[in-house]
């Protein structure tokens, strides 16, 4: 009872304040605080509206019956598709009508990524590099989205977006140099494999802790907006990373600060061994967009044209209207999570085979090209041979290349080396001299 009378006292004093404000013309406080609030007070000063104040945190009707909102109010968000599994355009008005040259480039980048993955995966298995992550099955999400961006748009990746960087022109030699941590690695050999980055290509260096890129992307997009730079930011992440608190922070900041940002979720079914039915309860990631006040769409990530159309339109509007967009691309991770994972422990071979053989982004695009006589069996054979040769040559060059100068371990953090770092450096050299046989310094740049 005491609580109820307290509540009515609080509400009573609020209504008193509203009445007073309505009686005055419009107080300065009201003008400053809420346009909607002062408009209601001014336009509808009758008793019924005074009894139904507009709370500052929501615009809604009042109801007089108790009902919880069902989670399935936002469920079954449709999957936008342009091509069917046979590569046939479903609705001609959605055909992006890309030139033959562009489509062939899509196909060649998707398959080159596949070939690079195969060689580097094997290379890890043979102990030549320490770690690797393949992109099998997600090639459509990479190439379709990358092609829809402008080169000066800024990319924040998670780690499984090598195709985006490849589309932007990162050479095979640079991919290999990073994985081999050799002297040509832009990261100076300091990161584990697949942590690529390129300032020239506006691709922010990958960092392993999940979802850190999401609030960073929001901050970068806010800066870009303030510069009025006619650029967008795209931020890739998996549906697993979307469970991190950082994802919420990034979504909410970018929506409230109205940032030109495209959130691109690759929903590939698994976060290592955690399947989506253990990852979340709502309708995937797209369903969260409206909760943040973001325009959202779910697309077929194995349909490179659907990904392209959705990203292109999101990019156009993000820049023109300064607001974030959320794209959830449904796809499937065909490979193991990484070389540290064996996915046969948590999913069936039949399941993987379905996506590999029946619904693959590369075969779908190939059907499209074949139907237009843009690609033949001979072209395929020739391209496979040529791309494998190119990848192998880059791989051999990377393997032969020296490792970075050891001293680089201690640079780039402080302008002047700190005493602590200096001591570590001396200790390192003492150790290396003492155990010379384990440290083949001739393999390192001087
Ligand atoms: C903060 C944090 N927690 C856990 C991990 C370990 N980890 C690395 S990848 C990964 C799964 C991420 O899955 P998802 O975001 O769906 O991306 P996918 O690997 O499927 O592309 C986990 C749990 C991490 N790197 N960082």
GROMACS .gro file of C-alpha atoms and ligand atoms in nm:
model
  472
    1UNK     CA    1   0.000   0.000   0.000
    2UNK     CA    2   0.279   0.236   0.099
    3UNK     CA    3   0.449   0.172  -0.236
    4UNK     CA    4   0.126   0.238  -0.425
    5UNK     CA    5   0.059   0.566  -0.248
    6UNK     CA    6   0.421   0.667  -0.305
    7UNK     CA    7   0.383   0.596  -0.678
    8UNK     CA    8   0.062   0.797  -0.696
    9UNK     CA    9   0.235   1.084  -0.517
   10UNK     CA   10   0.515   1.077  -0.772
   11UNK     CA   11   0.275   1.051  -1.071
   12UNK     CA   12   0.054   1.320  -0.910
   13UNK     CA   13   0.339   1.565  -0.888
   14UNK     CA   14   0.435   1.490  -1.251
   15UNK     CA   15   0.083   1.567  -1.369
   16UNK     CA   16   0.086   1.881  -1.165
   17UNK     CA   17   0.401   1.991  -1.341
   18UNK     CA   18   0.249   1.909  -1.681
   19UNK     CA   19  -0.065   2.109  -1.605
   20UNK     CA   20   0.141   2.400  -1.490
   21UNK     CA   21   0.349   2.384  -1.805
   22UNK     CA   22   0.036   2.367  -2.024
   23UNK     CA   23  -0.106   2.667  -1.844
   24UNK     CA   24   0.207   2.868  -1.910
   25UNK     CA   25   0.274   2.919  -2.279
   26UNK     CA   26   0.566   2.681  -2.315
   27UNK     CA   27   0.834   2.685  -2.056
   28UNK     CA   28   1.193   2.721  -2.167
   29UNK     CA   29   1.262   2.386  -2.006
   30UNK     CA   30   1.004   2.213  -2.223
   31UNK     CA   31   1.129   2.381  -2.538
   32UNK     CA   32   1.475   2.257  -2.467
   33UNK     CA   33   1.396   1.905  -2.352
   34UNK     CA   34   1.146   1.755  -2.591
   35UNK     CA   35   0.986   1.879  -2.906
   36UNK     CA   36   0.731   1.598  -2.898
   37UNK     CA   37   0.640   1.665  -2.540
   38UNK     CA   38   0.585   2.038  -2.588
   39UNK     CA   39   0.390   1.974  -2.911
   40UNK     CA   40   0.149   1.744  -2.727
   41UNK     CA   41   0.102   1.992  -2.449
   42UNK     CA   42   0.041   2.277  -2.692
   43UNK     CA   43  -0.183   2.104  -2.944
   44UNK     CA   44  -0.402   1.885  -2.727
   45UNK     CA   45  -0.453   2.054  -2.394
   46UNK     CA   46  -0.774   1.856  -2.327
   47UNK     CA   47  -0.809   1.634  -2.021
   48UNK     CA   48  -0.764   1.297  -2.193
   49UNK     CA   49  -0.420   1.383  -2.335
   50UNK     CA   50  -0.306   1.523  -2.002
   51UNK     CA   51  -0.389   1.183  -1.857
   52UNK     CA   52  -0.168   1.013  -2.115
   53UNK     CA   53   0.167   1.187  -2.114
   54UNK     CA   54   0.421   1.092  -2.378
   55UNK     CA   55   0.709   0.935  -2.189
   56UNK     CA   56   1.040   1.068  -2.316
   57UNK     CA   57   1.170   0.712  -2.376
   58UNK     CA   58   0.898   0.572  -2.606
   59UNK     CA   59   0.618   0.683  -2.831
   60UNK     CA   60   0.328   0.446  -2.787
   61UNK     CA   61  -0.041   0.403  -2.726
   62UNK     CA   62  -0.179   0.312  -2.385
   63UNK     CA   63  -0.364  -0.017  -2.328
   64UNK     CA   64  -0.578  -0.128  -2.036
   65UNK     CA   65  -0.510  -0.504  -2.051
   66UNK     CA   66  -0.199  -0.687  -1.940
   67UNK     CA   67  -0.013  -0.856  -2.223
   68UNK     CA   68   0.353  -0.942  -2.268
   69UNK     CA   69   0.495  -0.899  -2.616
   70UNK     CA   70   0.560  -1.235  -2.779
   71UNK     CA   71   0.918  -1.275  -2.898
   72UNK     CA   72   0.788  -1.404  -3.229
   73UNK     CA   73   0.641  -1.063  -3.314
   74UNK     CA   74   0.968  -1.016  -3.499
   75UNK     CA   75   1.033  -1.360  -3.639
   76UNK     CA   76   1.061  -1.531  -3.971
   77UNK     CA   77   1.238  -1.233  -4.127
   78UNK     CA   78   1.252  -1.330  -4.495
   79UNK     CA   79   1.577  -1.405  -4.676
   80UNK     CA   80   1.636  -1.175  -4.973
   81UNK     CA   81   1.752  -1.364  -5.282
   82UNK     CA   82   1.826  -1.265  -5.640
   83UNK     CA   83   1.940  -1.601  -5.782
   84UNK     CA   84   1.807  -1.947  -5.714
   85UNK     CA   85   2.038  -2.243  -5.658
   86UNK     CA   86   2.063  -2.298  -6.034
   87UNK     CA   87   2.188  -1.945  -6.083
   88UNK     CA   88   1.860  -1.829  -6.239
   89UNK     CA   89   1.751  -1.471  -6.167
   90UNK     CA   90   1.423  -1.496  -5.976
   91UNK     CA   91   1.291  -1.145  -6.030
   92UNK     CA   92   1.447  -0.967  -6.331
   93UNK     CA   93   1.399  -0.627  -6.171
   94UNK     CA   94   1.645  -0.731  -5.897
   95UNK     CA   95   1.916  -0.838  -6.142
   96UNK     CA   96   2.212  -0.605  -6.074
   97UNK     CA   97   2.302  -0.649  -6.445
   98UNK     CA   98   2.671  -0.654  -6.384
   99UNK     CA   99   2.900  -0.672  -6.685
  100UNK     CA  100   3.056  -1.000  -6.792
  101UNK     CA  101   3.396  -0.866  -6.686
  102UNK     CA  102   3.269  -0.785  -6.335
  103UNK     CA  103   3.101  -1.122  -6.290
  104UNK     CA  104   3.411  -1.307  -6.410
  105UNK     CA  105   3.613  -1.106  -6.162
  106UNK     CA  106   3.372  -1.209  -5.883
  107UNK     CA  107   3.411  -1.573  -5.981
  108UNK     CA  108   3.787  -1.557  -6.012
  109UNK     CA  109   3.826  -1.387  -5.673
  110UNK     CA  110   3.594  -1.639  -5.504
  111UNK     CA  111   3.782  -1.935  -5.648
  112UNK     CA  112   4.126  -1.781  -5.593
  113UNK     CA  113   4.035  -1.737  -5.226
  114UNK     CA  114   3.940  -2.105  -5.221
  115UNK     CA  115   4.273  -2.206  -5.370
  116UNK     CA  116   4.470  -1.986  -5.132
  117UNK     CA  117   4.278  -2.139  -4.841
  118UNK     CA  118   4.358  -2.491  -4.955
  119UNK     CA  119   4.730  -2.426  -4.986
  120UNK     CA  120   4.764  -2.237  -4.657
  121UNK     CA  121   4.551  -2.490  -4.470
  122UNK     CA  122   4.775  -2.771  -4.596
  123UNK     CA  123   5.078  -2.564  -4.515
  124UNK     CA  124   4.966  -2.544  -4.151
  125UNK     CA  125   4.902  -2.918  -4.148
  126UNK     CA  126   5.259  -2.974  -4.263
  127UNK     CA  127   5.391  -2.754  -3.982
  128UNK     CA  128   5.505  -2.472  -4.211
  129UNK     CA  129   5.283  -2.206  -4.050
  130UNK     CA  130   5.140  -2.202  -3.701
  131UNK     CA  131   4.769  -2.148  -3.762
  132UNK     CA  132   4.510  -2.086  -4.032
  133UNK     CA  133   4.139  -2.017  -4.083
  134UNK     CA  134   3.962  -2.101  -4.408
  135UNK     CA  135   3.674  -1.909  -4.564
  136UNK     CA  136   3.502  -2.204  -4.740
  137UNK     CA  137   3.134  -2.147  -4.806
  138UNK     CA  138   3.139  -1.775  -4.725
  139UNK     CA  139   3.296  -1.651  -5.048
  140UNK     CA  140   2.967  -1.494  -5.164
  141UNK     CA  141   2.941  -1.277  -4.853
  142UNK     CA  142   3.296  -1.148  -4.900
  143UNK     CA  143   3.295  -1.070  -5.270
  144UNK     CA  144   2.935  -0.947  -5.293
  145UNK     CA  145   2.982  -0.699  -5.009
  146UNK     CA  146   3.334  -0.586  -5.105
  147UNK     CA  147   3.223  -0.513  -5.462
  148UNK     CA  148   2.942  -0.289  -5.338
  149UNK     CA  149   3.175  -0.058  -5.145
  150UNK     CA  150   3.391   0.232  -5.256
  151UNK     CA  151   3.768   0.184  -5.218
  152UNK     CA  152   3.793   0.459  -4.955
  153UNK     CA  153   3.526   0.302  -4.733
  154UNK     CA  154   3.681   0.172  -4.414
  155UNK     CA  155   3.663  -0.200  -4.336
  156UNK     CA  156   3.666  -0.355  -3.989
  157UNK     CA  157   3.683  -0.733  -4.015
  158UNK     CA  158   3.658  -1.015  -3.763
  159UNK     CA  159   3.907  -1.264  -3.915
  160UNK     CA  160   3.707  -1.466  -4.172
  161UNK     CA  161   3.691  -1.197  -4.440
  162UNK     CA  162   4.006  -1.255  -4.642
  163UNK     CA  163   3.799  -1.232  -4.963
  164UNK     CA  164   3.713  -0.870  -4.888
  165UNK     CA  165   4.079  -0.781  -4.867
  166UNK     CA  166   4.155  -0.986  -5.177
  167UNK     CA  167   3.883  -0.805  -5.372
  168UNK     CA  168   4.037  -0.473  -5.265
  169UNK     CA  169   4.364  -0.576  -5.425
  170UNK     CA  170   4.576  -0.721  -5.142
  171UNK     CA  171   4.831  -0.931  -5.332
  172UNK     CA  172   4.879  -1.302  -5.268
  173UNK     CA  173   5.238  -1.228  -5.166
  174UNK     CA  174   5.110  -1.008  -4.881
  175UNK     CA  175   4.865  -1.273  -4.759
  176UNK     CA  176   5.146  -1.527  -4.760
  177UNK     CA  177   5.392  -1.287  -4.598
  178UNK     CA  178   5.150  -1.230  -4.310
  179UNK     CA  179   5.085  -1.601  -4.257
  180UNK     CA  180   5.458  -1.676  -4.273
  181UNK     CA  181   5.541  -1.369  -4.060
  182UNK     CA  182   5.825  -1.292  -4.298
  183UNK     CA  183   6.006  -0.966  -4.364
  184UNK     CA  184   5.741  -0.854  -4.616
  185UNK     CA  185   5.459  -0.879  -4.363
  186UNK     CA  186   5.305  -0.535  -4.310
  187UNK     CA  187   5.260  -0.631  -3.944
  188UNK     CA  188   5.636  -0.702  -3.910
  189UNK     CA  189   5.574  -1.060  -3.804
  190UNK     CA  190   5.414  -0.968  -3.475
  191UNK     CA  191   5.070  -1.121  -3.524
  192UNK     CA  192   4.951  -1.477  -3.562
  193UNK     CA  193   4.836  -1.583  -3.913
  194UNK     CA  194   4.520  -1.437  -4.073
  195UNK     CA  195   4.551  -1.111  -3.877
  196UNK     CA  196   4.581  -0.907  -4.193
  197UNK     CA  197   4.566  -0.531  -4.219
  198UNK     CA  198   4.635  -0.272  -4.486
  199UNK     CA  199   4.637   0.102  -4.440
  200UNK     CA  200   4.652   0.159  -4.817
  201UNK     CA  201   4.343  -0.055  -4.870
  202UNK     CA  202   4.150   0.091  -4.574
  203UNK     CA  203   4.135  -0.245  -4.400
  204UNK     CA  204   4.186  -0.219  -4.025
  205UNK     CA  205   4.415  -0.488  -3.882
  206UNK     CA  206   4.231  -0.787  -3.740
  207UNK     CA  207   4.238  -0.842  -3.366
  208UNK     CA  208   4.143  -1.174  -3.210
  209UNK     CA  209   3.929  -1.072  -2.911
  210UNK     CA  210   3.576  -1.108  -3.043
  211UNK     CA  211   3.363  -0.803  -3.121
  212UNK     CA  212   3.624  -0.539  -3.032
  213UNK     CA  213   3.590  -0.414  -3.389
  214UNK     CA  214   3.221  -0.334  -3.342
  215UNK     CA  215   3.244  -0.029  -3.111
  216UNK     CA  216   3.565   0.072  -3.288
  217UNK     CA  217   3.373   0.079  -3.617
  218UNK     CA  218   3.102   0.292  -3.456
  219UNK     CA  219   3.366   0.539  -3.339
  220UNK     CA  220   3.533   0.550  -3.679
  221UNK     CA  221   3.199   0.602  -3.854
  222UNK     CA  222   3.118   0.885  -3.615
  223UNK     CA  223   3.451   1.052  -3.696
  224UNK     CA  224   3.383   1.010  -4.068
  225UNK     CA  225   3.041   1.165  -4.027
  226UNK     CA  226   3.190   1.464  -3.849
  227UNK     CA  227   3.442   1.506  -4.131
  228UNK     CA  228   3.157   1.494  -4.381
  229UNK     CA  229   3.387   1.271  -4.581
  230UNK     CA  230   3.139   1.091  -4.807
  231UNK     CA  231   3.266   0.757  -4.684
  232UNK     CA  232   3.108   0.462  -4.511
  233UNK     CA  233   3.240   0.208  -4.263
  234UNK     CA  234   3.159  -0.160  -4.289
  235UNK     CA  235   3.195  -0.386  -3.988
  236UNK     CA  236   3.194  -0.764  -4.029
  237UNK     CA  237   3.127  -1.007  -3.746
  238UNK     CA  238   2.993  -1.355  -3.686
  239UNK     CA  239   2.664  -1.438  -3.518
  240UNK     CA  240   2.870  -1.564  -3.221
  241UNK     CA  241   3.048  -1.230  -3.178
  242UNK     CA  242   2.706  -1.064  -3.181
  243UNK     CA  243   2.651  -1.212  -2.833
  244UNK     CA  244   2.933  -0.999  -2.689
  245UNK     CA  245   2.853  -0.685  -2.491
  246UNK     CA  246   3.069  -0.487  -2.732
  247UNK     CA  247   2.818  -0.564  -3.009
  248UNK     CA  248   2.543  -0.395  -2.811
  249UNK     CA  249   2.763  -0.092  -2.742
  250UNK     CA  250   2.851  -0.058  -3.109
  251UNK     CA  251   2.492  -0.098  -3.232
  252UNK     CA  252   2.353   0.148  -2.985
  253UNK     CA  253   2.620   0.415  -3.029
  254UNK     CA  254   2.600   0.403  -3.406
  255UNK     CA  255   2.219   0.428  -3.402
  256UNK     CA  256   2.201   0.714  -3.153
  257UNK     CA  257   2.494   0.901  -3.309
  258UNK     CA  258   2.352   0.835  -3.657
  259UNK     CA  259   2.668   0.698  -3.812
  260UNK     CA  260   2.727   0.593  -4.176
  261UNK     CA  261   2.799   0.232  -4.089
  262UNK     CA  262   2.702  -0.105  -4.232
  263UNK     CA  263   2.698  -0.387  -3.979
  264UNK     CA  264   2.752  -0.704  -4.177
  265UNK     CA  265   2.684  -1.022  -3.984
  266UNK     CA  266   2.803  -1.347  -4.138
  267UNK     CA  267   2.562  -1.594  -3.984
  268UNK     CA  268   2.742  -1.915  -4.075
  269UNK     CA  269   2.563  -2.146  -3.833
  270UNK     CA  270   2.840  -2.198  -3.577
  271UNK     CA  271   3.065  -2.014  -3.335
  272UNK     CA  272   3.335  -2.280  -3.316
  273UNK     CA  273   3.125  -2.568  -3.173
  274UNK     CA  274   2.827  -2.357  -3.060
  275UNK     CA  275   2.539  -2.388  -3.307
  276UNK     CA  276   2.298  -2.100  -3.358
  277UNK     CA  277   2.023  -2.273  -3.157
  278UNK     CA  278   2.245  -2.242  -2.850
  279UNK     CA  279   2.376  -1.898  -2.941
  280UNK     CA  280   2.047  -1.705  -2.934
  281UNK     CA  281   1.674  -1.744  -2.890
  282UNK     CA  282   1.530  -1.469  -3.111
  283UNK     CA  283   1.507  -1.467  -3.490
  284UNK     CA  284   1.877  -1.441  -3.562
  285UNK     CA  285   2.070  -1.116  -3.574
  286UNK     CA  286   1.853  -0.916  -3.818
  287UNK     CA  287   1.567  -0.922  -3.566
  288UNK     CA  288   1.779  -0.716  -3.329
  289UNK     CA  289   1.807  -0.423  -3.571
  290UNK     CA  290   1.461  -0.271  -3.506
  291UNK     CA  291   1.534  -0.286  -3.132
  292UNK     CA  292   1.822  -0.047  -3.191
  293UNK     CA  293   1.626   0.161  -3.439
  294UNK     CA  294   1.834   0.035  -3.732
  295UNK     CA  295   1.722  -0.053  -4.083
  296UNK     CA  296   1.786  -0.423  -4.122
  297UNK     CA  297   1.773  -0.699  -4.380
  298UNK     CA  298   1.841  -1.071  -4.400
  299UNK     CA  299   2.000  -1.192  -4.721
  300UNK     CA  300   2.103  -1.522  -4.872
  301UNK     CA  301   2.479  -1.503  -4.822
  302UNK     CA  302   2.534  -1.777  -5.077
  303UNK     CA  303   2.384  -1.551  -5.344
  304UNK     CA  304   2.658  -1.306  -5.433
  305UNK     CA  305   2.414  -1.077  -5.617
  306UNK     CA  306   2.177  -1.053  -5.320
  307UNK     CA  307   2.470  -0.961  -5.097
  308UNK     CA  308   2.588  -0.708  -5.355
  309UNK     CA  309   2.245  -0.540  -5.392
  310UNK     CA  310   2.183  -0.521  -5.017
  311UNK     CA  311   2.527  -0.382  -4.938
  312UNK     CA  312   2.518  -0.133  -5.225
  313UNK     CA  313   2.184   0.010  -5.114
  314UNK     CA  314   2.284   0.011  -4.746
  315UNK     CA  315   2.608   0.188  -4.837
  316UNK     CA  316   2.426   0.448  -5.049
  317UNK     CA  317   2.174   0.527  -4.779
  318UNK     CA  318   2.419   0.509  -4.490
  319UNK     CA  319   2.622   0.787  -4.650
  320UNK     CA  320   2.329   0.991  -4.785
  321UNK     CA  321   2.124   0.976  -4.466
  322UNK     CA  322   2.388   0.924  -4.197
  323UNK     CA  323   2.243   0.617  -4.037
  324UNK     CA  324   2.359   0.262  -3.968
  325UNK     CA  325   2.228  -0.050  -4.143
  326UNK     CA  326   2.232  -0.411  -4.032
  327UNK     CA  327   2.273  -0.689  -4.288
  328UNK     CA  328   2.250  -1.050  -4.175
  329UNK     CA  329   2.393  -1.276  -4.443
  330UNK     CA  330   2.284  -1.637  -4.396
  331UNK     CA  331   2.559  -1.875  -4.498
  332UNK     CA  332   2.741  -2.186  -4.380
  333UNK     CA  333   3.095  -2.239  -4.252
  334UNK     CA  334   3.203  -2.542  -4.455
  335UNK     CA  335   3.554  -2.567  -4.311
  336UNK     CA  336   3.655  -2.631  -3.954
  337UNK     CA  337   3.652  -2.318  -3.736
  338UNK     CA  338   4.032  -2.302  -3.759
  339UNK     CA  339   4.325  -2.540  -3.768
  340UNK     CA  340   4.274  -2.580  -3.390
  341UNK     CA  341   3.927  -2.729  -3.443
  342UNK     CA  342   3.784  -3.061  -3.559
  343UNK     CA  343   3.422  -2.994  -3.649
  344UNK     CA  344   3.337  -3.364  -3.691
  345UNK     CA  345   3.303  -3.365  -3.310
  346UNK     CA  346   2.990  -3.149  -3.324
  347UNK     CA  347   2.830  -3.174  -3.670
  348UNK     CA  348   2.762  -3.445  -3.925
  349UNK     CA  349   2.945  -3.500  -4.250
  350UNK     CA  350   2.605  -3.509  -4.426
  351UNK     CA  351   2.525  -3.161  -4.304
  352UNK     CA  352   2.855  -3.022  -4.430
  353UNK     CA  353   2.820  -3.208  -4.760
  354UNK     CA  354   2.481  -3.055  -4.823
  355UNK     CA  355   2.621  -2.701  -4.820
  356UNK     CA  356   2.937  -2.802  -5.001
  357UNK     CA  357   2.766  -2.990  -5.283
  358UNK     CA  358   2.410  -2.857  -5.305
  359UNK     CA  359   2.408  -2.494  -5.205
  360UNK     CA  360   2.743  -2.334  -5.262
  361UNK     CA  361   2.798  -1.968  -5.356
  362UNK     CA  362   3.065  -2.054  -5.611
  363UNK     CA  363   2.861  -2.318  -5.796
  364UNK     CA  364   2.560  -2.087  -5.797
  365UNK     CA  365   2.757  -1.812  -5.969
  366UNK     CA  366   2.910  -2.060  -6.208
  367UNK     CA  367   2.561  -2.176  -6.315
  368UNK     CA  368   2.475  -1.812  -6.384
  369UNK     CA  369   2.788  -1.764  -6.597
  370UNK     CA  370   2.747  -2.092  -6.783
  371UNK     CA  371   2.386  -2.010  -6.876
  372UNK     CA  372   2.515  -1.694  -7.048
  373UNK     CA  373   2.798  -1.882  -7.217
  374UNK     CA  374   3.046  -1.669  -7.025
  375UNK     CA  375   3.233  -1.966  -6.884
  376UNK     CA  376   3.309  -2.311  -7.025
  377UNK     CA  377   3.467  -2.632  -6.897
  378UNK     CA  378   3.786  -2.529  -7.076
  379UNK     CA  379   3.785  -2.190  -6.904
  380UNK     CA  380   3.740  -2.365  -6.571
  381UNK     CA  381   4.027  -2.609  -6.631
  382UNK     CA  382   4.256  -2.330  -6.750
  383UNK     CA  383   4.171  -2.099  -6.460
  384UNK     CA  384   4.215  -2.372  -6.198
  385UNK     CA  385   4.559  -2.456  -6.331
  386UNK     CA  386   4.664  -2.095  -6.359
  387UNK     CA  387   4.532  -1.989  -6.017
  388UNK     CA  388   4.692  -2.285  -5.843
  389UNK     CA  389   5.023  -2.203  -6.007
  390UNK     CA  390   4.998  -1.837  -5.900
  391UNK     CA  391   4.919  -1.933  -5.541
  392UNK     CA  392   5.199  -2.192  -5.530
  393UNK     CA  393   5.452  -1.943  -5.660
  394UNK     CA  394   5.353  -1.685  -5.396
  395UNK     CA  395   5.368  -1.956  -5.131
  396UNK     CA  396   5.719  -2.061  -5.235
  397UNK     CA  397   5.839  -1.700  -5.239
  398UNK     CA  398   5.698  -1.643  -4.888
  399UNK     CA  399   5.866  -1.953  -4.756
  400UNK     CA  400   6.206  -1.855  -4.893
  401UNK     CA  401   6.186  -1.498  -4.764
  402UNK     CA  402   6.381  -1.403  -4.449
  403UNK     CA  403   6.202  -1.336  -4.120
  404UNK     CA  404   6.182  -0.974  -3.997
  405UNK     CA  405   6.470  -0.818  -3.806
  406UNK     CA  406   6.442  -0.937  -3.445
  407UNK     CA  407   6.488  -0.582  -3.316
  408UNK     CA  408   6.146  -0.492  -3.462
  409UNK     CA  409   5.991  -0.674  -3.168
  410UNK     CA  410   6.072  -0.373  -2.955
  411UNK     CA  411   5.977  -0.086  -3.182
  412UNK     CA  412   5.661   0.107  -3.266
  413UNK     CA  413   5.509   0.116  -2.919
  414UNK     CA  414   5.699   0.406  -2.765
  415UNK     CA  415   5.870   0.695  -2.942
  416UNK     CA  416   6.173   0.632  -2.722
  417UNK     CA  417   6.240   0.290  -2.579
  418UNK     CA  418   6.143   0.272  -2.211
  419UNK     CA  419   6.397   0.139  -1.954
  420UNK     CA  420   6.181  -0.172  -1.898
  421UNK     CA  421   6.169  -0.252  -2.266
  422UNK     CA  422   6.539  -0.188  -2.296
  423UNK     CA  423   6.607  -0.445  -2.021
  424UNK     CA  424   6.386  -0.700  -2.196
  425UNK     CA  425   6.577  -0.645  -2.518
  426UNK     CA  426   6.911  -0.707  -2.348
  427UNK     CA  427   6.773  -1.017  -2.177
  428UNK     CA  428   6.648  -1.145  -2.512
  429UNK     CA  429   6.991  -1.108  -2.674
  430UNK     CA  430   7.165  -1.276  -2.378
  431UNK     CA  431   6.923  -1.566  -2.408
  432UNK     CA  432   6.971  -1.594  -2.784
  433UNK     CA  433   7.350  -1.592  -2.747
  434UNK     CA  434   7.333  -1.858  -2.476
  435UNK     CA  435   7.110  -2.094  -2.679
  436UNK     CA  436   7.248  -2.013  -3.024
  437UNK     CA  437   7.170  -2.358  -3.162
  438UNK     CA  438   6.793  -2.292  -3.124
  439UNK     CA  439   6.797  -1.951  -3.290
  440UNK     CA  440   6.908  -1.961  -3.654
  441UNK     CA  441   6.969  -1.586  -3.683
  442UNK     CA  442   7.079  -1.619  -4.044
  443UNK     CA  443   6.709  -1.670  -4.129
  444UNK     CA  444   6.629  -1.322  -3.996
  445UNK     CA  445   6.690  -0.988  -4.163
  446UNK     CA  446   6.983  -0.798  -4.016
  447LIG     C1  447   3.630  -1.228  -2.634
  447LIG     C2  448   3.658  -1.362  -2.695
  447LIG     N1  449   3.599  -1.472  -2.647
  447LIG     C3  450   3.624  -1.592  -2.703
  447LIG     C4  451   3.711  -1.603  -2.807
  447LIG     C5  452   3.739  -1.741  -2.867
  447LIG     N2  453   3.675  -1.749  -3.000
  447LIG     C6  454   3.744  -1.724  -3.112
  447LIG     S1  455   3.650  -1.738  -3.245
  447LIG     C7  456   3.513  -1.778  -3.159
  447LIG     C8  457   3.381  -1.805  -3.227
  447LIG     C9  458   3.325  -1.688  -3.299
  447LIG     O1  459   3.218  -1.725  -3.379
  447LIG     P1  460   3.146  -1.630  -3.480
  447LIG     O2  461   3.147  -1.490  -3.427
  447LIG     O3  462   3.014  -1.685  -3.514
  447LIG     O4  463   3.241  -1.627  -3.607
  447LIG     P2  464   3.288  -1.746  -3.704
  447LIG     O5  465   3.414  -1.802  -3.644
  447LIG     O6  466   3.178  -1.845  -3.709
  447LIG     O7  467   3.318  -1.685  -3.836
  447LIG    C10  468   3.543  -1.783  -3.023
  447LIG    C11  469   3.446  -1.818  -2.917
  447LIG    C12  470   3.773  -1.485  -2.853
  447LIG     N3  471   3.857  -1.486  -2.956
  447LIG     N4  472   3.744  -1.366  -2.797
   0.00000   0.00000   0.00000
